[in-house]
PDB file of C-alpha atoms in Angstrom:
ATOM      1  CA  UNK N 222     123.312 -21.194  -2.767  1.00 73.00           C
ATOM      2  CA  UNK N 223     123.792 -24.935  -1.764  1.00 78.00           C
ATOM      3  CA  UNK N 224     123.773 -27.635  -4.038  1.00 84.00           C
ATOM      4  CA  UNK N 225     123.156 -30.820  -2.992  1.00 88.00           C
ATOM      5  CA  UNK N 226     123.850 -33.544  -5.702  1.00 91.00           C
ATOM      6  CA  UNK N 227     121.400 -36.984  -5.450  1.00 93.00           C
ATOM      7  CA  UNK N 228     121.164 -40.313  -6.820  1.00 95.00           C
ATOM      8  CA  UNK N 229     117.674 -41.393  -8.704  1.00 94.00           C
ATOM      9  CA  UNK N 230     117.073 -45.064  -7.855  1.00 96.00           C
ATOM     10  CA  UNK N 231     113.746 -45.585  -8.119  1.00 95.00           C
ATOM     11  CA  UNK N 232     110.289 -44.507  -9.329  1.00 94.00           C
ATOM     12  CA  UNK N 233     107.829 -44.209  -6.707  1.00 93.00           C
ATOM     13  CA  UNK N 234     104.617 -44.210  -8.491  1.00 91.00           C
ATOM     14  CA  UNK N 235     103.356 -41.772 -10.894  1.00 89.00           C
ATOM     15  CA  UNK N 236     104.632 -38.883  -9.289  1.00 91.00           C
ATOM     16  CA  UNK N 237     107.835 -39.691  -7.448  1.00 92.00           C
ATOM     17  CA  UNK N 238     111.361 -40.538  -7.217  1.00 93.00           C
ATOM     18  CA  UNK N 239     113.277 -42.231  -4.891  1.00 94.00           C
ATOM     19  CA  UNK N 240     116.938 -40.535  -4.301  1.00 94.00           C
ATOM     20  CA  UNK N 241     119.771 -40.999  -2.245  1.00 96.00           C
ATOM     21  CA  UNK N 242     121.754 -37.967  -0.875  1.00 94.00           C
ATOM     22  CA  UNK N 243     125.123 -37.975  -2.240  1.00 96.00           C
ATOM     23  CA  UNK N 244     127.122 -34.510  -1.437  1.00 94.00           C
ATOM     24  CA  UNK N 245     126.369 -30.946  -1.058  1.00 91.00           C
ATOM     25  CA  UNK N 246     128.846 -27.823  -2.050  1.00 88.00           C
ATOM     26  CA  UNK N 247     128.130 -23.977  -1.942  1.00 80.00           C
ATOM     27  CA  UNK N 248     128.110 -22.747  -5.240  1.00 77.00           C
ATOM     28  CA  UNK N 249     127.832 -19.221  -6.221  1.00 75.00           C
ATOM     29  CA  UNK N 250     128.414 -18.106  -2.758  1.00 77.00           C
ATOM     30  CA  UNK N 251     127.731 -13.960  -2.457  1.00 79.00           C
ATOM     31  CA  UNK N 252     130.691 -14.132   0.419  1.00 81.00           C
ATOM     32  CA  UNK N 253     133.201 -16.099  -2.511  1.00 79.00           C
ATOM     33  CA  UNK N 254     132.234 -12.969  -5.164  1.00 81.00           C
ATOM     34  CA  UNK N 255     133.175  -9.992  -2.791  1.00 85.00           C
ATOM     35  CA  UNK N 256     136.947 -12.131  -3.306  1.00 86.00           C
ATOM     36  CA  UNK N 257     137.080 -11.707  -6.597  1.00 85.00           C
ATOM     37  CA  UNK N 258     139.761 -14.453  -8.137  1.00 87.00           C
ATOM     38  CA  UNK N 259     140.742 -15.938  -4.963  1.00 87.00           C
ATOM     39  CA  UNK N 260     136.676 -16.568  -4.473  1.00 82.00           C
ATOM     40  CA  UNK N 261     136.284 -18.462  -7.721  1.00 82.00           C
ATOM     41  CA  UNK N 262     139.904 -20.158  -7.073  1.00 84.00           C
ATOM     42  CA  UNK N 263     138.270 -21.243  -3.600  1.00 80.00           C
ATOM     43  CA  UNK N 264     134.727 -22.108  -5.054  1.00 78.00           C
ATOM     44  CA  UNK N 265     135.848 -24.181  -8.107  1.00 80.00           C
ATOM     45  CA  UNK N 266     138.945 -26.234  -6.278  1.00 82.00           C
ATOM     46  CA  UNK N 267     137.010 -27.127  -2.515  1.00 83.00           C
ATOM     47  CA  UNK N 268     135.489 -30.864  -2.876  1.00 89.00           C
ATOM     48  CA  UNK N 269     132.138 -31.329  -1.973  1.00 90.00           C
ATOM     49  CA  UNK N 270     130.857 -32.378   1.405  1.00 92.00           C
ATOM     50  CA  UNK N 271     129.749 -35.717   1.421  1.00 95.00           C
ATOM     51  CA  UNK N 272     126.473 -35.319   3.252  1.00 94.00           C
ATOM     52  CA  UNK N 273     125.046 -38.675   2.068  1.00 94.00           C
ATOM     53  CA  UNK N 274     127.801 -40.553   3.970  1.00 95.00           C
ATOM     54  CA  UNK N 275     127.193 -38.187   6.626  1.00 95.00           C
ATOM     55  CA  UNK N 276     123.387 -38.786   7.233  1.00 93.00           C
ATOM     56  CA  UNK N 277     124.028 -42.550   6.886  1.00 95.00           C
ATOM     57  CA  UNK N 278     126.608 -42.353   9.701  1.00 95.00           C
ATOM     58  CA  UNK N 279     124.092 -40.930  12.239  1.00 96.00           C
ATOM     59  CA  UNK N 280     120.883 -43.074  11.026  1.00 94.00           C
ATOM     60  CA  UNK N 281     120.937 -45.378   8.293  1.00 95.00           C
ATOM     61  CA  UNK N 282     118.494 -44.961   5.752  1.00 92.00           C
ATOM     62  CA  UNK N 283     118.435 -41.229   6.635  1.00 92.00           C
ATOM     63  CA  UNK N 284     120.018 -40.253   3.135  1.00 94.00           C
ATOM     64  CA  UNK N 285     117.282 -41.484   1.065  1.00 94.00           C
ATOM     65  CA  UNK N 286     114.083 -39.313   0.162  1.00 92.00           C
ATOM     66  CA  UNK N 287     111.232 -39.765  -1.626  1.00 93.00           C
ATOM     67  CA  UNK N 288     110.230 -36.692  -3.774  1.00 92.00           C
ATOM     68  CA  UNK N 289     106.251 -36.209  -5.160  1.00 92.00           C
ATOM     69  CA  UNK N 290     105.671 -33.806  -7.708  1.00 92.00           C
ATOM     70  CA  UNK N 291     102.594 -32.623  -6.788  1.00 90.00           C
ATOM     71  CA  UNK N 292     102.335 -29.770  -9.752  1.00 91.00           C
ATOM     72  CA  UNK N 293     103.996 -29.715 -13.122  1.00 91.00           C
ATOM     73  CA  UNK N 294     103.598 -27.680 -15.892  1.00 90.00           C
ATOM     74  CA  UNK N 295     105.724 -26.383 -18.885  1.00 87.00           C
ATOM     75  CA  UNK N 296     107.363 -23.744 -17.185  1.00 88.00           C
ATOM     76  CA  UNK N 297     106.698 -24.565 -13.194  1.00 90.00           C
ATOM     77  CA  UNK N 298     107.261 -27.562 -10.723  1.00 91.00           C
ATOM     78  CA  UNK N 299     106.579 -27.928  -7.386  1.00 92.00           C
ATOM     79  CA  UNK N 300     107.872 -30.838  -5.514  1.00 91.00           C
ATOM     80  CA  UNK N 301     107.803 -32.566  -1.922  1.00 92.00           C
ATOM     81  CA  UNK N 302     109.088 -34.627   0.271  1.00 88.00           C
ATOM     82  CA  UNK N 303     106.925 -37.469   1.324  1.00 85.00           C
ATOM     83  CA  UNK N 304     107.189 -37.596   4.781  1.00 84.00           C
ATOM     84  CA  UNK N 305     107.391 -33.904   5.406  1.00 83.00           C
ATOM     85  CA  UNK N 306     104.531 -32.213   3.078  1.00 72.00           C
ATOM     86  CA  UNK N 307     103.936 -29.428   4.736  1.00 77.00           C
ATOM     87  CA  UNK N 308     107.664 -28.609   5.564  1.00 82.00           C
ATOM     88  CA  UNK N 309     109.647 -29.527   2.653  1.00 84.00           C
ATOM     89  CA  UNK N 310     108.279 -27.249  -0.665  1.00 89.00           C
ATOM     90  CA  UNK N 311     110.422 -26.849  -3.199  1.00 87.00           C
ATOM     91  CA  UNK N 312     109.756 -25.072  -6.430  1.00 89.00           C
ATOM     92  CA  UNK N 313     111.606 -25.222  -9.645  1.00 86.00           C
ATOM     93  CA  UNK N 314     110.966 -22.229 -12.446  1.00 85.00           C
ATOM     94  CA  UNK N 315     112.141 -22.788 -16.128  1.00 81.00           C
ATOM     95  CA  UNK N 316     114.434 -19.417 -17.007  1.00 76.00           C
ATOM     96  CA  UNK N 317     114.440 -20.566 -21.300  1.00 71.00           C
ATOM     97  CA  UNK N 318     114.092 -23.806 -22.836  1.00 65.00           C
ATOM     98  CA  UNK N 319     117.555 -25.044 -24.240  1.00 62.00           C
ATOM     99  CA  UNK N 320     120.427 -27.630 -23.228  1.00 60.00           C
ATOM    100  CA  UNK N 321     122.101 -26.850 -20.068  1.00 55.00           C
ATOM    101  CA  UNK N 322     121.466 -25.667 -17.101  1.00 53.00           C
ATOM    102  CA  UNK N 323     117.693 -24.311 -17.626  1.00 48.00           C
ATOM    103  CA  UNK N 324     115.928 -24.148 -14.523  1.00 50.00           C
ATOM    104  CA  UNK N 325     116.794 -21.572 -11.321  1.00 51.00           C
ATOM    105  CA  UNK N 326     114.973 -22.454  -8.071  1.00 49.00           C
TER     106      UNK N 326
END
């Protein structure tokens, strides 16, 4: 799974957020498991990428996104990105309610 870590900075509306790109990292890689120890040594020590910086190099302004929520309910979310609705879906499911790390996509 990749995990790619944002900056909020800015409403947009009632329904969306404005976020900046800031880094993306494989975590809980499948191919990091089968190594057991030297996996998780490799998985917790290797920096992110910094995709943000990345994006911005090639086209400025290309790291920022604006997100609608365009469904929301106690246990379900489904969000999208403005200028690619049909494309971009992505859908959040709540595993328990709690502190922590609560939702699995």
């Amino acid at each position: 799974m990749m995990t790619t870590r944002c900056t909020v900075l800015a409403a947009d509306g009632l329904d969306g957020l404005r976020l900046r790109v800031d880094s993306t990292k494989p975590e809980d890689s499948t191919v990091l498991k089968k190594l057991g120890p030297l996996g998780e040594l490799v998985n917790s020590s290797s920096p992110p990428f910094p995709s943000g910086e990345a994006l911005e190099r090639v086209a400025p302004g290309s790291s920022e996104v604006i997100l609608r929520t365009t469904y929301c309910d106690e246990g379900f979310r489904i969000t999208r990105n403005e200028d690619r609705l049909e494309e971009d879906v992505f859908v959040w499911r709540r595993v328990k309610f709690g502190s922590g790390n609560t939702l699995s996509s």
